[in-house]
Short mmCIF file of C-alpha atoms in Angstrom, two decimals:
data_model
loop_
_atom_site.label_atom_id
_atom_site.label_comp_id
_atom_site.label_asym_id
_atom_site.label_seq_id
_atom_site.Cartn_x
_atom_site.Cartn_y
_atom_site.Cartn_z
CA MET A 29 285.54 141.50 141.01
CA LYS A 30 282.54 142.28 138.19
CA THR A 31 280.21 142.58 140.22
CA ALA A 32 281.69 145.26 142.36
CA ASN A 33 282.76 147.47 139.60
CA PHE A 34 279.52 147.18 137.61
CA LEU A 35 278.20 148.54 140.68
CA LYS A 36 280.51 151.31 140.51
CA MET A 37 279.81 152.08 137.75
CA MET A 38 276.53 152.59 138.03
CA MET A 39 276.74 154.82 141.15
CA LEU A 40 278.67 157.19 138.94
CA PHE A 41 276.59 157.14 136.42
CA LEU A 42 273.26 157.53 138.86
CA ALA A 43 275.39 160.66 140.41
CA ILE A 44 275.58 162.74 136.99
CA GLY A 45 272.38 162.14 136.37
CA ILE A 46 270.96 163.96 138.95
CA THR A 47 274.30 166.77 139.36
CA SER A 48 272.54 167.33 136.25
CA CYS A 49 268.70 167.83 136.76
CA SER A 50 269.55 169.82 139.53
CA THR A 51 271.38 171.96 137.23
CA ASN A 52 269.02 171.93 134.48
CA SER A 53 266.13 172.61 137.65
CA THR A 54 268.01 176.33 138.70
CA ASP A 55 268.73 176.93 134.84
CA ASP A 56 264.82 177.02 134.38
CA GLY A 57 263.89 179.24 137.70
CA THR A 58 265.85 182.30 137.38
CA SER A 59 267.47 183.05 133.95
CA GLY A 60 266.21 183.79 131.10
CA GLY A 61 263.54 181.64 130.27
CA ASN A 62 259.97 181.79 130.94
CA GLY A 63 260.06 182.64 134.13
CA GLY A 64 258.09 186.53 135.48
CA GLY A 65 259.49 190.10 135.46
CA SER A 66 262.64 191.61 134.12
CA ASN A 67 263.82 188.52 133.11
CA SER A 68 260.87 187.22 130.85
CA GLY A 69 262.67 188.58 127.32
CA VAL A 70 259.45 191.36 127.06
CA THR A 71 260.99 194.70 126.74
CA LEU A 72 259.17 197.62 126.92
CA GLU A 73 260.80 201.40 125.42
CA SER A 74 259.73 205.05 125.84
CA SER A 75 259.44 207.31 122.72
CA LYS A 76 260.21 210.25 125.51
CA THR A 77 261.10 209.44 129.48
CA ARG A 78 260.37 213.20 130.25
CA VAL A 79 257.11 215.27 128.56
CA TYR A 80 255.09 218.91 129.58
CA ASP A 81 251.49 217.52 131.38
CA ASN A 82 249.17 216.30 128.74
CA THR A 83 251.65 215.34 126.60
CA LEU A 84 251.25 212.00 124.09
CA VAL A 85 253.47 209.28 124.37
CA ASN A 86 254.28 206.22 122.24
CA PHE A 87 255.89 203.07 124.07
CA THR A 88 256.90 200.05 121.72
CA VAL A 89 257.08 195.90 123.38
CA ARG A 90 259.51 194.31 121.85
CA ASP A 91 259.56 190.26 122.68
CA ALA A 92 263.07 188.02 123.28
CA ASN A 93 264.20 187.88 119.25
CA GLY A 94 263.07 191.87 118.70
CA ALA A 95 260.29 191.16 117.05
CA ASN A 96 257.40 194.37 118.31
CA VAL A 97 254.32 192.56 119.60
CA SER A 98 252.83 196.31 121.03
CA ALA A 99 249.32 194.82 119.53
CA GLN A 100 249.27 192.36 121.37
CA ALA A 101 250.67 193.66 125.29
CA VAL A 102 248.40 195.13 127.83
CA ILE A 103 250.09 198.02 128.90
CA THR A 104 249.52 199.44 131.91
CA VAL A 105 250.01 203.91 133.12
CA ASP A 106 250.52 203.35 137.29
CA GLY A 107 249.17 200.21 137.04
CA THR A 108 245.80 200.98 134.61
CA ALA A 109 245.95 199.22 131.76
CA ILE A 110 245.41 202.17 128.40
CA THR A 111 244.19 201.34 125.15
CA GLY A 112 247.11 200.54 121.91
CA SER A 113 250.59 201.53 122.41
CA SER A 114 250.44 205.49 123.14
CA THR A 115 248.34 207.55 125.65
CA ILE A 116 248.36 211.06 127.00
CA LEU A 117 250.44 211.60 130.73
CA THR A 118 248.44 213.96 132.58
CA GLY A 119 249.30 215.36 136.32
CA ILE A 120 252.58 216.38 136.96
CA GLY A 121 254.96 213.19 138.88
CA THR A 122 256.88 210.14 137.80
CA LYS A 123 254.68 207.72 135.98
CA SER A 124 255.60 203.65 136.18
CA VAL A 125 254.49 201.77 132.90
CA GLN A 126 254.73 197.85 132.47
CA ALA A 127 253.30 196.36 129.67
CA THR A 128 252.76 192.29 129.78
CA LEU A 129 252.31 189.40 126.92
CA GLY A 130 250.68 186.30 128.15
CA SER A 131 252.38 185.70 131.63
CA ASP A 132 255.26 187.19 130.85
CA THR A 133 255.78 190.87 132.31
CA SER A 134 258.22 194.00 130.88
CA ASN A 135 260.96 195.73 132.66
CA THR A 136 259.24 199.09 133.95
CA VAL A 137 259.43 202.29 132.48
CA SER A 138 259.40 206.28 134.38
CA VAL A 139 258.16 208.87 132.60
CA ASP A 140 258.55 212.53 134.39
CA VAL A 141 255.39 214.68 134.06
CA ILE A 142 256.52 218.31 134.28
CA ASN A 143 255.03 221.54 134.11
CA PRO A 144 257.25 224.18 132.23
CA SER A 145 260.16 226.19 134.52
CA TYR A 146 260.31 229.45 132.82
CA THR A 147 259.73 232.37 131.19
CA THR A 148 259.17 232.44 127.60
CA LYS A 149 261.01 235.43 126.28
CA GLY A 150 261.28 237.33 122.73
CA LEU A 151 264.62 239.08 120.85
CA ILE A 152 264.44 242.07 118.70
CA GLU A 153 267.84 242.89 116.46
CA ASP A 154 266.60 246.95 115.36
CA TYR A 155 269.44 247.37 111.92
CA THR A 156 269.71 251.62 112.93
CA GLY A 157 271.78 254.39 112.34
CA ALA A 158 271.95 257.54 114.21
CA GLY A 159 271.49 259.28 111.27
CA CYS A 160 268.76 256.90 109.58
CA GLY A 161 265.29 259.49 109.58
CA TRP A 162 263.35 256.64 109.49
CA CYS A 163 264.62 254.33 112.02
CA PRO A 164 262.61 255.99 114.86
CA ARG A 165 260.10 254.37 113.65
CA VAL A 166 261.52 251.00 115.47
CA SER A 167 262.28 252.86 118.72
CA GLN A 168 259.20 253.85 118.80
CA GLY A 169 257.58 250.10 117.97
CA ILE A 170 260.45 248.82 120.71
CA LEU A 171 259.17 251.39 123.38
CA ASP A 172 255.39 250.29 122.15
CA VAL A 173 256.00 247.11 123.12
CA HIS A 174 257.31 247.01 126.26
CA ALA A 175 253.76 249.26 127.13
CA ALA A 176 252.50 246.20 126.82
CA SER A 177 251.15 244.07 128.49
CA ASN A 178 253.98 241.40 129.19
CA GLY A 179 256.01 243.56 126.82
CA GLU A 180 258.56 243.69 129.33
CA ASN A 181 259.66 240.02 128.19
CA VAL A 182 260.81 241.06 124.70
CA TYR A 183 264.64 243.01 124.15
CA ALA A 184 266.15 245.01 121.96
CA VAL A 185 269.34 245.01 120.55
CA ALA A 186 270.55 248.14 118.02
CA ILE A 187 272.78 246.90 115.33
CA HIS A 188 274.77 250.47 114.63
CA ASN A 189 275.50 251.30 110.54
CA PRO A 190 277.11 254.68 110.10
CA VAL A 191 275.86 254.34 105.98
CA PHE A 192 273.62 257.64 106.83
CA GLY A 193 276.87 259.72 108.77
CA PRO A 194 278.88 259.62 111.71
CA ASP A 195 278.16 256.96 113.63
CA PRO A 196 280.05 256.40 117.69
CA MET A 197 278.12 252.98 118.34
CA THR A 198 278.43 251.43 114.97
CA PHE A 199 279.06 247.80 115.93
CA ALA A 200 282.20 246.74 113.97
CA GLN A 201 280.62 243.37 112.65
CA ARG A 202 276.99 245.11 111.43
CA SER A 203 278.55 243.49 107.38
CA VAL A 204 278.29 240.06 109.16
CA LEU A 205 274.81 239.93 110.59
CA GLU A 206 273.85 242.18 107.69
CA ASN A 207 274.99 239.94 104.99
CA HIS A 208 273.22 237.15 107.03
CA PHE A 209 269.49 238.26 107.50
CA GLY A 210 269.75 239.82 104.51
CA ILE A 211 269.39 243.68 105.34
CA ASN A 212 269.11 245.88 102.29
CA GLY A 213 267.49 248.72 104.21
CA TYR A 214 266.84 251.23 106.96
CA PRO A 215 265.69 250.85 109.00
CA SER A 216 265.13 246.76 109.55
CA ALA A 217 264.22 245.08 112.98
CA VAL A 218 264.38 240.69 112.80
CA LEU A 219 262.71 238.43 115.67
CA ASN A 220 263.97 235.93 116.87
CA ARG A 221 266.17 235.32 113.89
CA ASP A 222 263.40 234.25 112.51
CA GLN A 223 261.19 236.74 110.86
CA GLU A 224 261.17 240.50 109.87
CA TRP A 225 259.46 243.06 111.85
CA ASN A 226 256.85 244.53 110.28
CA ALA A 227 255.84 248.37 109.87
CA ALA A 228 252.01 249.23 110.73
CA SER A 229 253.16 252.57 109.42
CA ASN A 230 255.70 254.85 108.37
CA HIS A 231 255.96 256.04 112.26
CA ASN A 232 254.55 253.07 113.75
CA MET A 233 255.56 249.10 114.07
CA ASN A 234 253.76 246.39 114.23
CA VAL A 235 253.75 245.81 118.03
CA GLN A 236 251.41 242.70 118.34
CA GLN A 237 254.00 240.46 115.78
CA ALA A 238 256.63 241.01 118.36
CA LEU A 239 254.49 239.74 121.08
CA SER A 240 252.91 236.83 119.60
CA MET A 241 256.92 235.63 119.62
CA LEU A 242 255.80 234.64 123.68
CA ASN A 243 252.87 232.99 122.82
CA SER A 244 255.60 229.73 122.94
CA THR A 245 256.55 227.64 125.56
CA ALA A 246 260.76 227.61 125.68
CA GLN A 247 261.74 224.28 126.67
CA VAL A 248 264.71 226.01 127.52
CA GLY A 249 265.56 228.91 130.21
CA LEU A 250 269.06 230.91 131.26
CA ALA A 251 270.82 232.83 134.14
CA ILE A 252 273.31 234.88 133.26
CA ASP A 253 275.96 235.87 136.66
CA SER A 254 278.81 238.46 135.86
CA ASN A 255 281.62 241.10 137.54
CA VAL A 256 284.03 243.54 136.06
CA SER A 257 287.03 243.59 136.14
CA GLY A 258 289.31 246.98 134.54
CA SER A 259 287.32 246.80 131.21
CA THR A 260 286.35 242.95 130.70
CA VAL A 261 283.05 241.15 131.98
CA ASN A 262 283.89 237.94 133.02
CA ALA A 263 280.05 235.85 132.71
CA THR A 264 278.34 232.76 134.19
CA ILE A 265 275.78 231.54 131.65
CA LYS A 266 273.33 228.83 132.25
CA VAL A 267 271.23 226.99 129.72
CA GLY A 268 268.77 224.79 131.97
CA PHE A 269 266.74 222.52 129.93
CA ASP A 270 263.14 220.92 130.39
CA LEU A 271 263.14 218.91 128.24
CA ASP A 272 265.73 216.79 125.87
CA GLN A 273 267.26 219.17 123.44
CA SER A 274 269.68 219.01 120.28
CA GLY A 275 271.55 220.78 118.27
CA LEU A 276 271.24 224.47 120.34
CA LYS A 277 273.42 226.93 120.24
CA LEU A 278 274.64 230.40 122.82
CA VAL A 279 274.57 233.71 121.76
CA ALA A 280 275.79 236.30 124.34
CA PHE A 281 276.27 239.67 123.90
CA LEU A 282 277.38 243.37 125.38
CA LEU A 283 275.31 246.18 125.51
CA GLU A 284 275.38 249.60 126.75
CA ASN A 285 272.60 252.10 127.88
CA GLY A 286 271.66 255.89 128.06
CA ILE A 287 273.92 257.54 124.83
CA VAL A 288 273.12 260.83 124.41
CA TYR A 289 273.72 261.33 120.23
CA PRO A 290 271.86 263.49 117.69
CA GLN A 291 269.35 261.30 115.83
CA THR A 292 267.36 261.71 113.00
CA ASN A 293 264.03 262.10 112.50
CA TYR A 294 261.28 261.90 109.37
CA THR A 295 258.82 260.60 111.98
CA ASN A 296 256.00 262.22 113.72
CA ASN A 297 257.34 260.96 116.83
CA TRP A 298 258.97 262.54 120.08
CA GLY A 299 257.09 265.30 118.23
CA GLY A 300 258.33 265.19 114.41
CA VAL A 301 261.62 267.08 115.21
CA SER A 302 265.13 266.44 114.00
CA PRO A 303 267.08 265.82 114.50
CA ILE A 304 266.61 264.80 118.20
CA THR A 305 269.16 266.83 119.93
CA ASN A 306 268.63 264.91 123.20
CA PHE A 307 267.79 260.75 122.02
CA GLU A 308 268.55 258.08 123.90
CA HIS A 309 270.40 255.45 122.44
CA ASN A 310 269.89 252.04 124.44
CA ASP A 311 270.63 248.67 123.76
CA VAL A 312 272.98 249.29 122.26
CA LEU A 313 275.64 246.40 120.91
CA ARG A 314 279.04 246.51 121.46
CA THR A 315 280.85 242.96 121.33
CA SER A 316 280.12 239.57 121.69
CA PHE A 317 280.96 237.14 124.13
CA THR A 318 280.14 234.41 121.39
CA ASP A 319 279.95 233.98 117.91
CA LEU A 320 277.71 236.04 116.33
CA PHE A 321 275.27 233.14 115.35
CA GLY A 322 276.18 230.99 119.07
CA ASP A 323 278.36 228.66 120.41
CA ALA A 324 277.83 224.95 120.13
CA ILE A 325 276.46 223.73 123.79
CA PRO A 326 277.91 219.99 123.92
CA ALA A 327 275.15 216.93 122.65
CA ASP A 328 275.70 215.44 125.83
CA GLN A 329 274.52 218.65 127.85
CA GLN A 330 271.46 218.76 126.22
CA VAL A 331 269.55 216.97 128.66
CA GLY A 332 266.36 217.30 130.47
CA GLY A 333 266.41 217.87 133.60
CA THR A 334 270.09 219.71 133.54
CA GLU A 335 271.76 222.66 132.86
CA TYR A 336 274.54 223.53 130.62
CA THR A 337 277.55 226.12 132.41
CA ALA A 338 279.44 228.53 130.21
CA THR A 339 282.29 230.81 131.70
CA LEU A 340 282.92 234.02 128.63
CA SER A 341 284.86 236.97 128.83
CA ALA A 342 284.02 240.43 126.71
CA THR A 343 286.63 243.37 126.97
CA SER A 344 285.13 246.70 125.75
CA SER A 345 285.95 250.47 126.86
CA GLY A 346 283.89 252.40 129.34
CA VAL A 347 281.95 249.00 130.47
CA ASN A 348 280.73 250.01 133.98
CA THR A 349 277.90 248.91 136.55
CA THR A 350 275.26 251.11 135.48
CA ASP A 351 275.24 251.31 132.12
CA TRP A 352 276.06 248.08 130.50
CA ASP A 353 273.77 245.07 130.29
CA ILE A 354 274.38 241.71 128.69
CA ILE A 355 271.80 239.58 127.22
CA ALA A 356 271.95 235.87 125.98
CA PHE A 357 270.00 233.64 123.93
CA VAL A 358 269.83 230.24 122.88
CA VAL A 359 269.36 229.20 119.35
CA ASP A 360 268.26 226.32 117.23
CA ALA A 361 268.92 224.33 114.47
CA SER A 362 267.91 226.53 112.23
CA GLY A 363 269.43 230.16 114.10
CA ASN A 364 265.44 230.80 115.00
CA VAL A 365 265.99 231.87 118.96
CA VAL A 366 264.39 230.01 121.51
CA ASN A 367 264.82 231.63 124.85
CA VAL A 368 266.16 235.62 126.06
CA GLN A 369 267.67 236.23 129.00
CA LYS A 370 269.03 239.56 130.62
CA ALA A 371 270.73 241.28 133.14
CA ALA A 372 272.62 244.33 134.05
CA VAL A 373 276.75 243.81 133.94
CA GLY A 374 277.59 243.40 137.51
CA THR A 375 273.98 241.52 138.55
CA ASN A 376 273.23 237.98 139.02
CA LYS A 377 269.97 236.54 136.90
CA ASP A 378 269.15 233.56 137.92
CA PHE A 379 266.12 231.70 135.89
CA ASP A 380 262.61 232.79 135.53
#
């Protein structure tokens, strides 16, 4: 009996030992351990996952403990090793990036390299009045900008004040904008809500200063689709993002064109005549679809490669599809304009 019990106990211990060895072997080969691929514990991070062509991207390699081991790792882009942990990515397409540390290989990070999608456009906000004698200087300046190469991509908004006498184009909320931008005299004009537009003389504006708004690359674009129902304009405005953004807001105004009303004139423009009895006022700000300084775009919708859509409405007497426009623009966290779009009421203006 003792011999039989001894043999049973030996067989039991042997079975437990075999089971234990088999379990250890499976863990070492397929779990965390020191195996290759994404299970190695080596992790690759990228400072950006969507960039324009010829953009510097930084990479960080971390070991299983989270320590930065970038200096000891080899990082490859599409299979070619780079020097250090940063590189300028060139060539449109998706780049596959990996890192190796000894015999361990990291996860694969994909970085999309794209061309800019949107035309850069600029905004002139013209603080004016029908009774302002020097204001035709800015009016002429806007015409001069539009006549210049690419000047069609600079849009204007005329914000009228009756301080010089009756003005049927007066914008009721003008003082809110004037106080914010420090408008103390007329004419005054602000470029992209970022800088004052300077005069070249008593009769002309600095055209090149306005055109310089077009020199940057716009990372966002806008599209406008609208219709009219009675005195209400319904607008669907889309904001497209090439790259990730933050802190952006959307502003949209309703403008009226073709208003013929006498304009006082102290300049030598329009033949130096004053008043200009048949002066045509355009881009007159009538009302706003949004807060004057913008409605916030949700943070989670400012993602590269996506679009944000806002459905808005505004009401103004006399609105029609012949003489009225919508102007929409995006401002950054500092309130500066990053891009603009304009479309006639009742039309669909796509991204460009």
